[in-house]
PDB file of C-alpha atoms in Angstrom:
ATOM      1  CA  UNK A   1       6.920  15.834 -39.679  1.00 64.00           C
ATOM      2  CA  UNK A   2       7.181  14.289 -36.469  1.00 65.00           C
ATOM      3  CA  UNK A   3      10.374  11.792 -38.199  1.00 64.00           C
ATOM      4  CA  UNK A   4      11.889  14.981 -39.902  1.00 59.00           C
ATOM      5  CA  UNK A   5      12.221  16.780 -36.359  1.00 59.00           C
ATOM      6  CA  UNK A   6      13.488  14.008 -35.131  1.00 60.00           C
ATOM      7  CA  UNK A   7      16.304  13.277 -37.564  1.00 59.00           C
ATOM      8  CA  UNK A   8      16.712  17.182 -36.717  1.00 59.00           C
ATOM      9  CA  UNK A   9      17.146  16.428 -32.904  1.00 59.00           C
ATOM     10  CA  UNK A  10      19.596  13.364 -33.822  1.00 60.00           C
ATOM     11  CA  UNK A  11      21.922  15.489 -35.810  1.00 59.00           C
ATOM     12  CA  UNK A  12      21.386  18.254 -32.940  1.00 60.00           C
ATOM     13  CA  UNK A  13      22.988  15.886 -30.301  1.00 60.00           C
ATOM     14  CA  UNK A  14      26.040  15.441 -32.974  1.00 56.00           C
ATOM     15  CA  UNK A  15      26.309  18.570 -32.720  1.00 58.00           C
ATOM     16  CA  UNK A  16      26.100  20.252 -29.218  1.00 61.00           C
ATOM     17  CA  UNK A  17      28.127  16.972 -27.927  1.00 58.00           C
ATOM     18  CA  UNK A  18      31.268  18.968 -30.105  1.00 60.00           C
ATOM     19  CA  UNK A  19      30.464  22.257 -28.380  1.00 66.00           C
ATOM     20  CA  UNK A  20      31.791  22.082 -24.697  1.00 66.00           C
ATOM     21  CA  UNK A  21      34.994  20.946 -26.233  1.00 64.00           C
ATOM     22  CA  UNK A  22      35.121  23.841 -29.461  1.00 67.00           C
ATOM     23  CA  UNK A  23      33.589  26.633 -27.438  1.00 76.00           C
ATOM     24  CA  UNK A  24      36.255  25.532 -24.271  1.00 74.00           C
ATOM     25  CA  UNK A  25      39.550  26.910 -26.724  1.00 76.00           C
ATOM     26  CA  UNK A  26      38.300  30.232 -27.393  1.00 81.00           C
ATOM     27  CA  UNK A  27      37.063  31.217 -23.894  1.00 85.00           C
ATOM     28  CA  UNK A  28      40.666  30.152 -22.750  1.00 86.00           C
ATOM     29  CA  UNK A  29      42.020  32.403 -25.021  1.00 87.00           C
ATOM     30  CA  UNK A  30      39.488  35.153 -23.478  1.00 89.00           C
ATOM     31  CA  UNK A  31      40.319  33.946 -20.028  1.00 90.00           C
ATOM     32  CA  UNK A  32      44.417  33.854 -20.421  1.00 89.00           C
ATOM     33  CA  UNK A  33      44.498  37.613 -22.661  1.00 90.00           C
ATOM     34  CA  UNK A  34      41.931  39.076 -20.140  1.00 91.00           C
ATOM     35  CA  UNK A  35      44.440  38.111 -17.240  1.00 91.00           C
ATOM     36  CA  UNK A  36      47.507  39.236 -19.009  1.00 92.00           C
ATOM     37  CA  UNK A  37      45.529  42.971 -19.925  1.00 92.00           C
ATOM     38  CA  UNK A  38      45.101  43.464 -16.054  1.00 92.00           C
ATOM     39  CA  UNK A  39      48.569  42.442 -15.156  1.00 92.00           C
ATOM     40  CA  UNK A  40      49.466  45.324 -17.535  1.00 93.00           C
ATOM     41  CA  UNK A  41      47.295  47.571 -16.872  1.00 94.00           C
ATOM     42  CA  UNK A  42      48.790  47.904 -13.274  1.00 93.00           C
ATOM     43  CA  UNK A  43      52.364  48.220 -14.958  1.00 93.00           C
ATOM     44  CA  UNK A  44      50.575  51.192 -17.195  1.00 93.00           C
ATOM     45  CA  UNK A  45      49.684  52.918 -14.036  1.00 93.00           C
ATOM     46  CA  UNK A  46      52.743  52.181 -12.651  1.00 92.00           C
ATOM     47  CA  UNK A  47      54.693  54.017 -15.456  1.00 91.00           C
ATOM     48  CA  UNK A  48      52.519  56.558 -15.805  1.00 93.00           C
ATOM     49  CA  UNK A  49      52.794  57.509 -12.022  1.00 92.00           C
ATOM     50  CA  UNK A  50      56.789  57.437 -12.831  1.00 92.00           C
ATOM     51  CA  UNK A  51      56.133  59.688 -16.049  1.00 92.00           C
ATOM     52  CA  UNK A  52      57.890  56.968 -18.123  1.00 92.00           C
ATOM     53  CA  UNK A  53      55.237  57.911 -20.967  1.00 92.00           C
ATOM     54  CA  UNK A  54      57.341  56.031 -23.166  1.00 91.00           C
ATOM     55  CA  UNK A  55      57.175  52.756 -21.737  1.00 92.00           C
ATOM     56  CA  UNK A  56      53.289  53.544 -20.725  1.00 92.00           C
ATOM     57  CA  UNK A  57      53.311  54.053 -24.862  1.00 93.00           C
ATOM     58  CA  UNK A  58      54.760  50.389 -25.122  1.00 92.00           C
ATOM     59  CA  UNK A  59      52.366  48.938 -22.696  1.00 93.00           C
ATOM     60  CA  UNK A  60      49.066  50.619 -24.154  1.00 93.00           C
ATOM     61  CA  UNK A  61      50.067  48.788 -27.787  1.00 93.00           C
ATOM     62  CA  UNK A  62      50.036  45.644 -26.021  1.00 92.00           C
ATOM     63  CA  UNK A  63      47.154  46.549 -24.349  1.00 93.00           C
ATOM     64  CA  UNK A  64      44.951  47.003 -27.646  1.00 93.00           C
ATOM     65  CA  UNK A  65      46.595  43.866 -29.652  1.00 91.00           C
ATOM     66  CA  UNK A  66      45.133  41.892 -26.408  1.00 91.00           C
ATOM     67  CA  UNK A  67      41.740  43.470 -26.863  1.00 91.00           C
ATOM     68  CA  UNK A  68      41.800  42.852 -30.720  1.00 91.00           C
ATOM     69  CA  UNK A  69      42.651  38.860 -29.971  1.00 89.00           C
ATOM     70  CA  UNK A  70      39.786  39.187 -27.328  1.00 91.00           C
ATOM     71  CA  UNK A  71      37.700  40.027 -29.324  1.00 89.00           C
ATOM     72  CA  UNK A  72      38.420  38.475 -31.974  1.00 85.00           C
ATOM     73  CA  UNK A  73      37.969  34.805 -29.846  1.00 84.00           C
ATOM     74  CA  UNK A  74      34.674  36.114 -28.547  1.00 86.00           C
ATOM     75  CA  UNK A  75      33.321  36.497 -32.059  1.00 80.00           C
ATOM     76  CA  UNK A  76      34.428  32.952 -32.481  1.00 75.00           C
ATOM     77  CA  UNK A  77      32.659  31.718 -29.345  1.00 79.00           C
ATOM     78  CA  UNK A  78      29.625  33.505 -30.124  1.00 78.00           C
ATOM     79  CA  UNK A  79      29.661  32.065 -33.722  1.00 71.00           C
ATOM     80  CA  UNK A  80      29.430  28.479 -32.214  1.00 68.00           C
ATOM     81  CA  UNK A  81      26.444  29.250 -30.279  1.00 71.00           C
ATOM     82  CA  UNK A  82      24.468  30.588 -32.373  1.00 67.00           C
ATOM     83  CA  UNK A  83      25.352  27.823 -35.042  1.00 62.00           C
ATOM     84  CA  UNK A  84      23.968  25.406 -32.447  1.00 62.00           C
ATOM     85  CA  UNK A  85      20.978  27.647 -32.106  1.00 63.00           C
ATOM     86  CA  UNK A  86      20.539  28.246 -35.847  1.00 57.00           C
ATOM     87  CA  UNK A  87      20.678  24.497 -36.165  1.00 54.00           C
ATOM     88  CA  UNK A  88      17.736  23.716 -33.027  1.00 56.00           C
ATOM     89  CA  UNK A  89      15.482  25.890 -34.475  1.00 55.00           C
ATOM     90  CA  UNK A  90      12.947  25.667 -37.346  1.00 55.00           C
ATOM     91  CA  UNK A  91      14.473  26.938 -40.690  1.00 57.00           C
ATOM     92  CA  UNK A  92      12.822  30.511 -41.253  1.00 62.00           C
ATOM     93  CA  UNK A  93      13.792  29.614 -45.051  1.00 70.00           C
ATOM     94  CA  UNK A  94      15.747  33.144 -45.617  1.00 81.00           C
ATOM     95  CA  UNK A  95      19.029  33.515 -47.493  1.00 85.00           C
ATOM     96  CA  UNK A  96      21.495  35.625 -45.983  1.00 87.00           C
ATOM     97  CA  UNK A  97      24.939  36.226 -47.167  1.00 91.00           C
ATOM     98  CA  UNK A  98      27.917  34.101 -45.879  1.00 88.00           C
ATOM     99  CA  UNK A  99      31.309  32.684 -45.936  1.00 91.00           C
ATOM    100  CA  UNK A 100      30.764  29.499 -46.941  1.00 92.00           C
ATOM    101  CA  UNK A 101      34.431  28.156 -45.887  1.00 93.00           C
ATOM    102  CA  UNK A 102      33.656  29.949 -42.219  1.00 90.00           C
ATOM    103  CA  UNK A 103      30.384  27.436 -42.352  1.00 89.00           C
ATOM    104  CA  UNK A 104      32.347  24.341 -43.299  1.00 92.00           C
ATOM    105  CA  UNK A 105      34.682  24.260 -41.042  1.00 89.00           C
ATOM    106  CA  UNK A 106      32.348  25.408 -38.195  1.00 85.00           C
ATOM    107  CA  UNK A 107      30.014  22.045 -39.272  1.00 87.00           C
ATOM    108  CA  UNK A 108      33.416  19.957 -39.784  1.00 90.00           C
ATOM    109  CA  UNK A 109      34.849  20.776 -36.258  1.00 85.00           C
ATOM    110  CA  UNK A 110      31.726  19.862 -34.760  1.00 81.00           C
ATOM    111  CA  UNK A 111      30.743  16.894 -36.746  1.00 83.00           C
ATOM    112  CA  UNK A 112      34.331  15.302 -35.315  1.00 86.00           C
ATOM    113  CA  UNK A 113      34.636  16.776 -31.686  1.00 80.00           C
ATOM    114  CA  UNK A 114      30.582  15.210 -31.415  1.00 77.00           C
ATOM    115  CA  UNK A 115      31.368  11.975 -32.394  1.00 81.00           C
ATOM    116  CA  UNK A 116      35.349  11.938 -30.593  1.00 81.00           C
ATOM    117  CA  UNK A 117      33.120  12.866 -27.252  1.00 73.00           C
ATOM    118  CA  UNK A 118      31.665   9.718 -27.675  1.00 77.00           C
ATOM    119  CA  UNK A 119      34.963   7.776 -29.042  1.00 80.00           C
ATOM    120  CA  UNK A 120      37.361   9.079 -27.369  1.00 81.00           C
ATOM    121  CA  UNK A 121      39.740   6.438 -29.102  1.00 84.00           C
ATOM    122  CA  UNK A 122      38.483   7.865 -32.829  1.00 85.00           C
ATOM    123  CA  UNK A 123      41.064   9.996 -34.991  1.00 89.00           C
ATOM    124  CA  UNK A 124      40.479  11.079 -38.167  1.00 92.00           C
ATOM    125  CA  UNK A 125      43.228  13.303 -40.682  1.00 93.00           C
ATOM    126  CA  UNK A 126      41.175  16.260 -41.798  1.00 94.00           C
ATOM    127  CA  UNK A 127      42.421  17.330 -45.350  1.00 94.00           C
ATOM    128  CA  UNK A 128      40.283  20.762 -45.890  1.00 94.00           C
ATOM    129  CA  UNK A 129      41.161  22.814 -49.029  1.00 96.00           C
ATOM    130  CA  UNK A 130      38.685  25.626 -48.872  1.00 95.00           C
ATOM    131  CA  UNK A 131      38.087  27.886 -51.423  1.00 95.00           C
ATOM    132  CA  UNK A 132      40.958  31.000 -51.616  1.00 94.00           C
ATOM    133  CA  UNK A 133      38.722  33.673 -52.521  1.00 93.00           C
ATOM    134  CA  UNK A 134      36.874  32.931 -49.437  1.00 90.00           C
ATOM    135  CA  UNK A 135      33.531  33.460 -51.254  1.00 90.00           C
ATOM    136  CA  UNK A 136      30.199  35.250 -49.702  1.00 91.00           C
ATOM    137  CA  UNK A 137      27.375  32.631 -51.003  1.00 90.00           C
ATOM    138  CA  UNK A 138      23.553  33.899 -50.556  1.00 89.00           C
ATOM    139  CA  UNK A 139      22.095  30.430 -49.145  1.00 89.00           C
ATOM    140  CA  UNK A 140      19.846  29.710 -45.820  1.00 86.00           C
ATOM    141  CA  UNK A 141      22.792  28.840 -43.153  1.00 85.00           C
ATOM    142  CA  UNK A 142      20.984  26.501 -40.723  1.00 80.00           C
ATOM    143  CA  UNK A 143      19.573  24.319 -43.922  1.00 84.00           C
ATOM    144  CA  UNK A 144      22.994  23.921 -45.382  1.00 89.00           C
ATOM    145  CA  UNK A 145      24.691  23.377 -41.882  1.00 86.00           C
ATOM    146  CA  UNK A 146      22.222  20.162 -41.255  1.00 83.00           C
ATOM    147  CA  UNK A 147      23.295  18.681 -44.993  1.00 88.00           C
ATOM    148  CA  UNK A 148      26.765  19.001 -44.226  1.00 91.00           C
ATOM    149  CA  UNK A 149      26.132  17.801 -40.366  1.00 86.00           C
ATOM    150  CA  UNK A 150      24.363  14.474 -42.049  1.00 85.00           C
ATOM    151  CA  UNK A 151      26.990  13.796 -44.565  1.00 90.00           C
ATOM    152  CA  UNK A 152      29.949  14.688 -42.620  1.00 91.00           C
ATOM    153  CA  UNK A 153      28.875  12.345 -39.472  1.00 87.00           C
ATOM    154  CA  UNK A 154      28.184   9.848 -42.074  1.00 86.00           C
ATOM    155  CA  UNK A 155      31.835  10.197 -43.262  1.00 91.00           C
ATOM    156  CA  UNK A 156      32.768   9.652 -39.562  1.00 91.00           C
ATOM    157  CA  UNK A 157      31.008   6.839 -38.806  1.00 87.00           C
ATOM    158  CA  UNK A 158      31.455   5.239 -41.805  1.00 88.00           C
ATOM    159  CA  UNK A 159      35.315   5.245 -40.748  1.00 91.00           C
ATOM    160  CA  UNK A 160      34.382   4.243 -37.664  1.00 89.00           C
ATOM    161  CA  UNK A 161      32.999   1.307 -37.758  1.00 87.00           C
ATOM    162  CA  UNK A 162      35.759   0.545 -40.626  1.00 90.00           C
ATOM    163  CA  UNK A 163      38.591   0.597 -38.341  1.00 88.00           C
ATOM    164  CA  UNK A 164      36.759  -1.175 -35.757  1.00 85.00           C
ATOM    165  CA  UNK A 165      36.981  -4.396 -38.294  1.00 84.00           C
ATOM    166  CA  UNK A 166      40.575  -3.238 -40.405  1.00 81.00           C
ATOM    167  CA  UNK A 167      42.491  -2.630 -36.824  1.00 73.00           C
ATOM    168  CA  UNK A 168      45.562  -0.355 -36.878  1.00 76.00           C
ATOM    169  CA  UNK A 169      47.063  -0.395 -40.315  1.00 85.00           C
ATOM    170  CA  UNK A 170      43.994   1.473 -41.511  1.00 90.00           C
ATOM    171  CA  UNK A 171      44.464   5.420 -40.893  1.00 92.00           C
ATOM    172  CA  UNK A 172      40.540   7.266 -41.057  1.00 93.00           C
ATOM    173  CA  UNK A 173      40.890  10.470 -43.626  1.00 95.00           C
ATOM    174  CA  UNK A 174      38.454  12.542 -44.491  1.00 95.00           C
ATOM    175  CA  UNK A 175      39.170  15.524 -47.138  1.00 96.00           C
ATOM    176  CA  UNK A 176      36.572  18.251 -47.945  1.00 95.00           C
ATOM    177  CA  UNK A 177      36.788  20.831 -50.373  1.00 96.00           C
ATOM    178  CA  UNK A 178      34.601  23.770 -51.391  1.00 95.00           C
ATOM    179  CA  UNK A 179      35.100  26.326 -54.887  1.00 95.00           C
ATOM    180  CA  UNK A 180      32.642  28.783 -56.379  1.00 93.00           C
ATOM    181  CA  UNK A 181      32.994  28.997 -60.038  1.00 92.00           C
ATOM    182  CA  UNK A 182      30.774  29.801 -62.452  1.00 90.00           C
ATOM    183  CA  UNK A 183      27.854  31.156 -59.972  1.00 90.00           C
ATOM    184  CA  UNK A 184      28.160  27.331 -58.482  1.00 93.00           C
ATOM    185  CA  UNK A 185      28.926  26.241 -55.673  1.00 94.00           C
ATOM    186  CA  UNK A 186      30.494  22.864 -54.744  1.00 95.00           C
ATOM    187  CA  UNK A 187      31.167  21.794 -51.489  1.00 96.00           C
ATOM    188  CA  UNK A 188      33.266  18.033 -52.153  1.00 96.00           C
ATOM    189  CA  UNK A 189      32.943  15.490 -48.810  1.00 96.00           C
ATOM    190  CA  UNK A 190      35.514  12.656 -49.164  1.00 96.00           C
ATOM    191  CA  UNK A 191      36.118   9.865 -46.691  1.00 94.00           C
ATOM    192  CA  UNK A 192      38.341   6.508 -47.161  1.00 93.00           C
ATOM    193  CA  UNK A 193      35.782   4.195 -45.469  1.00 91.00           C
ATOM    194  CA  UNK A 194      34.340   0.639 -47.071  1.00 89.00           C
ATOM    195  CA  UNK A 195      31.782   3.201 -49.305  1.00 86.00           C
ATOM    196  CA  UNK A 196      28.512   2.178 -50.169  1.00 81.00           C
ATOM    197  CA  UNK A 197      28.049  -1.336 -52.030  1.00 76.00           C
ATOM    198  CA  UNK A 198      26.442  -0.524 -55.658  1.00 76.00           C
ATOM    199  CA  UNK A 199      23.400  -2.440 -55.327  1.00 70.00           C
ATOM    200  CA  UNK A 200      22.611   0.226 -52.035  1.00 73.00           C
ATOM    201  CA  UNK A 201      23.942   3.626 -54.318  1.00 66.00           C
ATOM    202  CA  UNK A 202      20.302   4.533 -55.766  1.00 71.00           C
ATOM    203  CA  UNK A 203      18.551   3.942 -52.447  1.00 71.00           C
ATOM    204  CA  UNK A 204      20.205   5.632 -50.633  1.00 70.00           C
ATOM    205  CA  UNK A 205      18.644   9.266 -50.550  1.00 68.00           C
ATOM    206  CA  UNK A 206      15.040   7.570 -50.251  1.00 66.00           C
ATOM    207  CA  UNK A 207      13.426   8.558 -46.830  1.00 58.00           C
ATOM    208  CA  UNK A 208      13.592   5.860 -44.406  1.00 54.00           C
ATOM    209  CA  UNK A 209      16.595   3.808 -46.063  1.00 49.00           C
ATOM    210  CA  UNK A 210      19.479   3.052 -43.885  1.00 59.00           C
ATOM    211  CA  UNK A 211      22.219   0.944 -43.754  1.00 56.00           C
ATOM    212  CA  UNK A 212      22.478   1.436 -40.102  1.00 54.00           C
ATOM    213  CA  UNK A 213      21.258  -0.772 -37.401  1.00 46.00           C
ATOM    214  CA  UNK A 214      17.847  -1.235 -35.971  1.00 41.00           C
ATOM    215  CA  UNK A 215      17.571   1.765 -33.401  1.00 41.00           C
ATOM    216  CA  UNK A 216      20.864   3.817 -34.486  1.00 46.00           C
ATOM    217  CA  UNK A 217      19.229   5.923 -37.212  1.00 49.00           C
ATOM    218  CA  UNK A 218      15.614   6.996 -39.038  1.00 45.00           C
ATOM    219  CA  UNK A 219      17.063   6.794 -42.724  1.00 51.00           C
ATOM    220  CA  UNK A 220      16.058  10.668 -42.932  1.00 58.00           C
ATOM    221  CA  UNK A 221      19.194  12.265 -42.984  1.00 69.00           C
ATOM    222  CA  UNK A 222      20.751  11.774 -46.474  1.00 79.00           C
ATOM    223  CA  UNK A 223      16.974  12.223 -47.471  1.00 78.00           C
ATOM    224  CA  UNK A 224      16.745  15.241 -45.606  1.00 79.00           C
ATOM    225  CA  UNK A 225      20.129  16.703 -47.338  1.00 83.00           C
ATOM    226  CA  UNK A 226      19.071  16.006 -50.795  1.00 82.00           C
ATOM    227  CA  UNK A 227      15.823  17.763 -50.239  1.00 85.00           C
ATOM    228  CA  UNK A 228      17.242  20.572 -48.495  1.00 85.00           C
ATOM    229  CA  UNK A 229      19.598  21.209 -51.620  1.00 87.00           C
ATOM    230  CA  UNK A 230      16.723  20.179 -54.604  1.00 88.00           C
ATOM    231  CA  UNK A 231      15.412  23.443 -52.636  1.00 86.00           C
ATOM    232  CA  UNK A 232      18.145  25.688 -53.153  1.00 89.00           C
ATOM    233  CA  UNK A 233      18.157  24.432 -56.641  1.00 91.00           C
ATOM    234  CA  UNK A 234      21.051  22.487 -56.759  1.00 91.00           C
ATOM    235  CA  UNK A 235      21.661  18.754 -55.906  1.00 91.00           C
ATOM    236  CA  UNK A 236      23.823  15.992 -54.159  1.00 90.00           C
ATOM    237  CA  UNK A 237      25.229  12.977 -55.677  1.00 91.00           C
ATOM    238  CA  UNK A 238      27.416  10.291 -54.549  1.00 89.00           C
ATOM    239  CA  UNK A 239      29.863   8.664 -56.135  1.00 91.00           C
ATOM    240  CA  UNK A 240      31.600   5.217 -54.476  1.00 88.00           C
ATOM    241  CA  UNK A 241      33.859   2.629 -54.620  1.00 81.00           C
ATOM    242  CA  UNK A 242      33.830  -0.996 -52.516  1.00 79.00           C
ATOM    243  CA  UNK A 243      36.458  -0.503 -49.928  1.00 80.00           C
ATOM    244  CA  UNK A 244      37.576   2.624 -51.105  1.00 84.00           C
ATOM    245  CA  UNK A 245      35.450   5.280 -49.922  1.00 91.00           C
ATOM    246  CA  UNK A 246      32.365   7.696 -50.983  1.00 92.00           C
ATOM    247  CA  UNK A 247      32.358  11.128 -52.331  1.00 94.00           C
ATOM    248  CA  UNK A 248      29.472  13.218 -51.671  1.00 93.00           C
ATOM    249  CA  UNK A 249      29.406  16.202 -54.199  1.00 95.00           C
ATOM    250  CA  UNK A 250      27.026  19.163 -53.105  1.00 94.00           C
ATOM    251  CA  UNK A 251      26.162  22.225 -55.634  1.00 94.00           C
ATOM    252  CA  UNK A 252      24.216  24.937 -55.323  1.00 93.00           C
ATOM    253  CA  UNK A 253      23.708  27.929 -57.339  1.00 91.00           C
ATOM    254  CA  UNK A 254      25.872  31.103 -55.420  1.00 82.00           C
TER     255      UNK A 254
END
């Protein structure tokens, strides 16, 4: 239990090293249209004191498309937090209805700002086809946000550490797709690193495997995904090529 948590606490510092840098564009956006609505406010007053009710009109529509992108960058703000807090805490194991697509990209966005605070040098092109029907899934949030934390900063380092030894010519991509269909989900992770050698492929969602070095990981992770979907009765499987990447597959019933 004590190993679990702290796999949990390892993938936690993925994430919250993301969040200065994703929460910092929304409260700009709060900062910059909260300025602007004071600036015309004033001019409102202004108008109105000249009994141009016309141009007050003008000003007041401005006024509430301002509030509606306020607002609407708040909501995003406060949807980062408490996806950090979700994912600190223990999993209270209830379902609750969600966009899946608003999940994986919040757990995508902060998979690669954690690791580019790190590696500032790191770039990745992020190919994300998410479902069009924007489906509403009935799944526990903070379970499914650590499997796709694991696999996703997998993907990244994975990439990493390939174009640390292939130098420039190699270009770090990682696609992810998700579709409901059928009552299924499937949430597709893709990445164009070295991918995982064949005799290693069976191993490696046994607790306490790793291909990592001595000190950089507890070999939970991947265990802790598979179990986390086995739970939600679906499953995880991998499928990879030498030097041509991995595909982790997740589905779960919807």
């Amino acid at each position: 239990k004590q190993l679990i948590q702290s796999e949990k606490m390892a993938s936690l510092g993925e994430l919250t090293a993301g969040i200065a840098h994703e929460i910092q564009n929304p409260l700009n956006f709060v900062t910059n249209f909260s300025d602007i609505s004071r600036e015309l406010t004033v001019e409102m007053k202004e108008e109105l004191n000249a009994k141009h009710y016309e141009e007050a009109n003008k000003i007041a529509d401005d006024l509430i498309e301002n509030q509606n992108k306020i607002l609407h960058h708040s909501k995003r703000a406060d949807s980062i937090v408490k996806g950090m807090l979700q994912h600190s805490r223990a999993s209270t194991g209830q379902k609750e209805n969600i966009s899946i697509n608003t999940l994986v990209d919040e757990y995508l966005r902060l998979a690669y700002h954690g690791l580019r605070a790190k590696d500032k040098s790191f770039n990745a092109t992020l190919n994300i086809d998410l479902d069009p029907a924007n489906p509403i899934t009935h799944l526990v949030p903070q379970d499914i946000g650590r499997v796709l934390l694991n696999i996703i900063t997998n993907a990244f380092h994975a990439m990493q550490g390939k174009k640390a030894s292939a130098g420039g010519d190699y270009q770090p991509v990682l696609s992810l797709k998700t579709r409901v269909a059928d009552k299924i989900l499937t949430i597709e992770i893709k990445d164009n690193a070295n991918g995982v050698p064949e005799h290693l492929r069976e191993k490696i969602f046994q607790p306490f495997f790793t291909t990592k070095s001595a000190g950089q990981g507890t070999g939970l992770g991947l265990s802790l995904a598979y179990d986390i979907a086995k739970a939600h009765g679906g499953s995880i499987r991998l499928e990879s090529s030498s030097g041509q990447g991995s595909v982790f597959t997740i589905e779960i019933p919807a």
